[in-house]
Tab-separated table of C-alpha atoms in Angstrom:
chain	number	residue	atom	x	y	z
A	58	UNK	CA	35.808	88.650	58.133
A	59	UNK	CA	39.161	87.883	59.064
A	60	UNK	CA	41.229	90.702	60.819
A	61	UNK	CA	44.434	88.733	61.754
A	62	UNK	CA	47.574	91.006	60.814
A	63	UNK	CA	49.609	89.146	57.762
A	64	UNK	CA	52.960	89.132	59.645
A	65	UNK	CA	56.453	89.794	57.687
A	66	UNK	CA	58.189	87.128	59.850
A	67	UNK	CA	61.704	88.315	59.127
A	68	UNK	CA	60.767	92.064	59.408
A	69	UNK	CA	59.501	91.288	62.894
A	70	UNK	CA	62.263	89.350	64.077
A	71	UNK	CA	64.489	92.247	62.973
A	72	UNK	CA	61.979	94.613	65.084
A	73	UNK	CA	62.377	92.487	67.946
A	74	UNK	CA	66.192	92.388	67.594
A	75	UNK	CA	66.327	96.053	67.772
A	76	UNK	CA	64.507	96.457	70.741
A	77	UNK	CA	65.988	94.007	73.092
A	78	UNK	CA	69.436	93.735	74.946
A	79	UNK	CA	72.238	93.721	72.266
A	80	UNK	CA	73.696	90.534	71.048
A	81	UNK	CA	77.638	90.588	72.882
A	82	UNK	CA	80.485	91.329	70.304
A	83	UNK	CA	81.902	87.758	70.802
A	84	UNK	CA	78.588	85.903	70.113
A	85	UNK	CA	78.034	88.239	66.986
A	86	UNK	CA	81.537	87.664	65.522
A	87	UNK	CA	80.592	83.502	66.208
A	88	UNK	CA	77.511	83.826	64.296
A	89	UNK	CA	78.761	85.576	61.530
A	90	UNK	CA	81.805	83.007	61.447
A	91	UNK	CA	79.006	80.449	61.520
A	92	UNK	CA	77.256	81.658	58.671
A	93	UNK	CA	80.243	82.470	56.636
A	94	UNK	CA	82.090	78.769	57.317
A	95	UNK	CA	79.339	76.122	58.135
A	96	UNK	CA	76.656	74.271	56.048
A	97	UNK	CA	72.992	74.919	57.674
A	98	UNK	CA	73.971	78.143	59.477
A	99	UNK	CA	70.278	78.762	60.623
A	100	UNK	CA	71.059	75.719	63.137
A	101	UNK	CA	72.929	78.438	64.724
A	102	UNK	CA	70.624	80.253	67.698
A	103	UNK	CA	70.993	83.557	66.636
A	104	UNK	CA	70.390	86.912	68.582
A	105	UNK	CA	66.731	86.696	69.758
A	106	UNK	CA	66.525	82.833	70.815
A	107	UNK	CA	69.743	83.436	72.608
A	108	UNK	CA	68.777	86.177	74.600
A	109	UNK	CA	65.485	84.048	75.522
A	110	UNK	CA	68.118	81.274	76.737
A	111	UNK	CA	70.417	83.408	78.911
A	112	UNK	CA	67.450	85.329	80.804
A	113	UNK	CA	65.841	81.579	81.203
A	114	UNK	CA	68.852	80.266	82.800
A	115	UNK	CA	69.279	83.230	84.854
A	116	UNK	CA	65.635	82.819	86.013
A	117	UNK	CA	65.801	79.547	86.731
A	118	UNK	CA	69.247	79.522	88.474
A	119	UNK	CA	70.192	75.790	87.812
A	120	UNK	CA	73.229	73.954	89.649
A	121	UNK	CA	74.237	72.304	86.593
A	122	UNK	CA	73.108	72.499	82.920
A	123	UNK	CA	72.861	69.809	80.145
A	124	UNK	CA	72.887	70.835	76.138
A	125	UNK	CA	72.083	68.016	74.044
A	126	UNK	CA	73.444	69.334	70.171
A	127	UNK	CA	75.855	72.470	70.488
A	128	UNK	CA	76.880	72.762	66.518
A	129	UNK	CA	78.915	75.772	66.840
A	130	UNK	CA	78.798	76.680	70.376
A	131	UNK	CA	76.454	79.613	70.124
A	132	UNK	CA	73.628	78.573	72.192
A	133	UNK	CA	76.275	77.117	74.620
A	134	UNK	CA	77.799	80.548	75.366
A	135	UNK	CA	74.205	81.902	75.831
A	136	UNK	CA	73.521	79.285	78.489
A	137	UNK	CA	76.861	79.642	80.171
A	138	UNK	CA	76.070	83.600	80.226
A	139	UNK	CA	72.755	83.239	82.443
A	140	UNK	CA	74.790	80.333	84.923
A	141	UNK	CA	74.752	81.422	88.472
A	142	UNK	CA	78.318	81.178	89.961
A	143	UNK	CA	78.826	77.482	90.655
A	144	UNK	CA	76.671	76.509	87.819
A	145	UNK	CA	78.466	73.997	85.443
A	146	UNK	CA	77.325	72.996	82.144
A	147	UNK	CA	77.804	69.582	80.410
A	148	UNK	CA	77.617	70.299	76.338
A	149	UNK	CA	77.173	67.074	73.922
A	150	UNK	CA	77.922	67.134	70.590
A	151	UNK	CA	77.827	64.353	68.224
A	152	UNK	CA	79.968	65.822	65.302
A	153	UNK	CA	83.697	64.925	66.299
A	154	UNK	CA	84.951	66.893	63.563
A	155	UNK	CA	83.560	70.182	65.703
A	156	UNK	CA	85.594	69.007	68.776
A	157	UNK	CA	88.894	71.408	68.650
A	158	UNK	CA	86.708	74.555	66.859
A	159	UNK	CA	84.203	73.889	69.856
A	160	UNK	CA	86.940	73.586	72.525
A	161	UNK	CA	88.491	76.833	71.353
A	162	UNK	CA	85.095	78.832	71.689
A	163	UNK	CA	84.695	77.532	75.163
A	164	UNK	CA	88.139	78.015	76.177
A	165	UNK	CA	87.757	82.066	75.030
A	166	UNK	CA	84.266	82.367	76.969
A	167	UNK	CA	84.660	83.516	80.761
A	168	UNK	CA	82.864	80.640	81.835
A	169	UNK	CA	84.861	78.227	79.819
A	170	UNK	CA	86.136	76.635	82.796
A	171	UNK	CA	82.364	75.679	83.934
A	172	UNK	CA	81.668	73.876	80.309
A	173	UNK	CA	82.510	70.403	79.803
A	174	UNK	CA	82.554	69.161	76.395
A	175	UNK	CA	81.594	65.934	75.278
A	176	UNK	CA	81.689	64.541	71.905
A	177	UNK	CA	79.530	61.616	70.727
A	178	UNK	CA	76.069	60.124	70.838
A	179	UNK	CA	74.227	62.031	73.620
A	180	UNK	CA	72.032	58.388	74.117
A	181	UNK	CA	75.434	56.714	74.928
A	182	UNK	CA	77.332	59.378	76.889
A	183	UNK	CA	74.260	61.231	79.249
A	184	UNK	CA	73.496	57.435	80.343
A	185	UNK	CA	77.336	57.309	81.713
A	186	UNK	CA	77.240	60.773	83.531
A	187	UNK	CA	76.265	61.099	87.036
A	188	UNK	CA	74.029	63.061	88.788
A	189	UNK	CA	71.275	65.169	87.729
A	190	UNK	CA	70.764	68.133	85.669
A	191	UNK	CA	68.296	71.122	86.789
A	192	UNK	CA	67.969	72.735	83.068
A	193	UNK	CA	68.161	70.621	80.132
A	194	UNK	CA	68.233	72.107	76.338
A	195	UNK	CA	67.492	69.767	73.927
A	196	UNK	CA	68.649	70.446	70.336
A	197	UNK	CA	69.868	67.434	68.533
A	198	UNK	CA	68.833	64.713	66.230
A	199	UNK	CA	65.178	65.206	65.610
A	200	UNK	CA	64.793	61.611	64.986
A	201	UNK	CA	65.358	60.822	68.844
A	202	UNK	CA	63.738	63.898	70.273
A	203	UNK	CA	61.458	61.423	72.462
A	204	UNK	CA	64.247	59.016	73.504
A	205	UNK	CA	66.216	62.305	74.313
A	206	UNK	CA	62.973	63.348	76.700
A	207	UNK	CA	62.573	60.009	78.203
A	208	UNK	CA	66.504	59.203	78.991
A	209	UNK	CA	66.754	62.902	80.393
A	210	UNK	CA	63.354	63.048	82.493
A	211	UNK	CA	64.611	60.813	85.451
A	212	UNK	CA	67.591	63.222	85.707
A	213	UNK	CA	65.842	65.933	86.225
A	214	UNK	CA	64.126	67.356	89.730
A	215	UNK	CA	60.756	68.291	90.638
A	216	UNK	CA	61.175	72.006	89.686
A	217	UNK	CA	63.745	71.643	86.967
A	218	UNK	CA	63.124	72.263	83.492
A	219	UNK	CA	63.861	70.760	79.704
A	220	UNK	CA	63.686	72.626	76.769
A	221	UNK	CA	63.117	71.316	73.480
A	222	UNK	CA	63.917	73.580	70.047
A	223	UNK	CA	62.360	73.043	66.539
A	224	UNK	CA	59.505	71.700	67.972
A	225	UNK	CA	57.280	73.541	65.094
A	226	UNK	CA	59.768	72.234	62.385
A	227	UNK	CA	59.076	75.273	60.048
A	228	UNK	CA	55.301	74.448	59.883
A	229	UNK	CA	55.292	71.535	58.357
A	230	UNK	CA	53.713	69.798	61.523
A	231	UNK	CA	50.553	71.646	60.704
A	232	UNK	CA	50.410	71.803	56.777
A	233	UNK	CA	47.599	69.368	56.820
A	234	UNK	CA	49.547	66.729	55.255
A	235	UNK	CA	51.279	63.676	57.294
A	236	UNK	CA	54.657	63.590	58.413
A	237	UNK	CA	56.823	61.640	55.892
A	238	UNK	CA	60.158	61.895	56.586
A	239	UNK	CA	62.034	60.746	59.680
A	240	UNK	CA	62.784	64.185	61.247
A	241	UNK	CA	59.397	65.229	60.801
A	242	UNK	CA	58.130	62.045	62.334
A	243	UNK	CA	60.411	62.130	65.137
A	244	UNK	CA	59.197	65.850	66.360
A	245	UNK	CA	55.798	64.949	65.784
A	246	UNK	CA	56.105	61.933	68.035
A	247	UNK	CA	58.338	63.946	70.510
A	248	UNK	CA	55.434	67.063	70.821
A	249	UNK	CA	52.333	64.264	71.357
A	250	UNK	CA	54.489	62.039	73.796
A	251	UNK	CA	55.019	65.504	75.862
A	252	UNK	CA	51.517	66.609	75.667
A	253	UNK	CA	50.293	63.503	77.386
A	254	UNK	CA	53.059	63.437	79.889
A	255	UNK	CA	51.751	64.307	83.297
A	256	UNK	CA	54.957	64.718	84.888
A	257	UNK	CA	55.537	68.008	83.265
A	258	UNK	CA	54.071	71.385	82.345
A	259	UNK	CA	54.441	72.590	78.652
A	260	UNK	CA	54.342	75.433	76.562
A	261	UNK	CA	55.624	76.056	72.874
A	262	UNK	CA	56.870	79.038	72.020
A	263	UNK	CA	56.373	80.284	68.198
A	264	UNK	CA	59.731	81.481	68.826
A	265	UNK	CA	61.701	81.085	65.181
A	266	UNK	CA	61.521	77.070	64.597
A	267	UNK	CA	59.103	76.441	67.784
A	268	UNK	CA	60.505	76.400	71.300
A	269	UNK	CA	58.952	73.733	73.810
A	270	UNK	CA	59.538	74.525	77.536
A	271	UNK	CA	58.879	72.128	80.269
A	272	UNK	CA	58.655	72.234	84.113
A	273	UNK	CA	58.664	68.715	86.035
A	274	UNK	CA	55.907	69.076	88.232
A	275	UNK	CA	56.046	65.151	89.789
């Protein structure tokens, strides 16, 4: 007999949102604007995941953060909200049509002066940046997740964190059929690669579309 409850995912997320810290007004406005003016608004992190990102940064207390994939800047602002004083954030977004909108959004943030926006392909931009990052958030082209991970791993010191979004990919990876599209294959290859990587501890949280948290241990 299967006694596992059948969750209403949307109702569950609504319940969680009602019982955690409120979404800041500026982020609520940004989320609403994203839904009204952009295609694929689900790419925006949203209230629950945003509070998770903010708390994880506050717990990790990094000195420098790298974000791959900003979209409309919601996740960027959540990461910045959790930053200790003196921490900076490099945010890389490939869509050059988003440059002015993101610049305006970041400028309006209390931590805007600590956010550095880079427009272009992360695989070209990141190797040209100097230094290391204590906290990395990957949410860019799913086809290249393994490439992003391999690119940043040596730039994250022992004890640093790497997060990757969308790693459950809407349940497609567990549907019982092989992943045929490039994005699904990219996520599947990344998950397999990370699972076998001895340099990081890792856990996948079933938050929204899946959030993998990794801590470099050697």
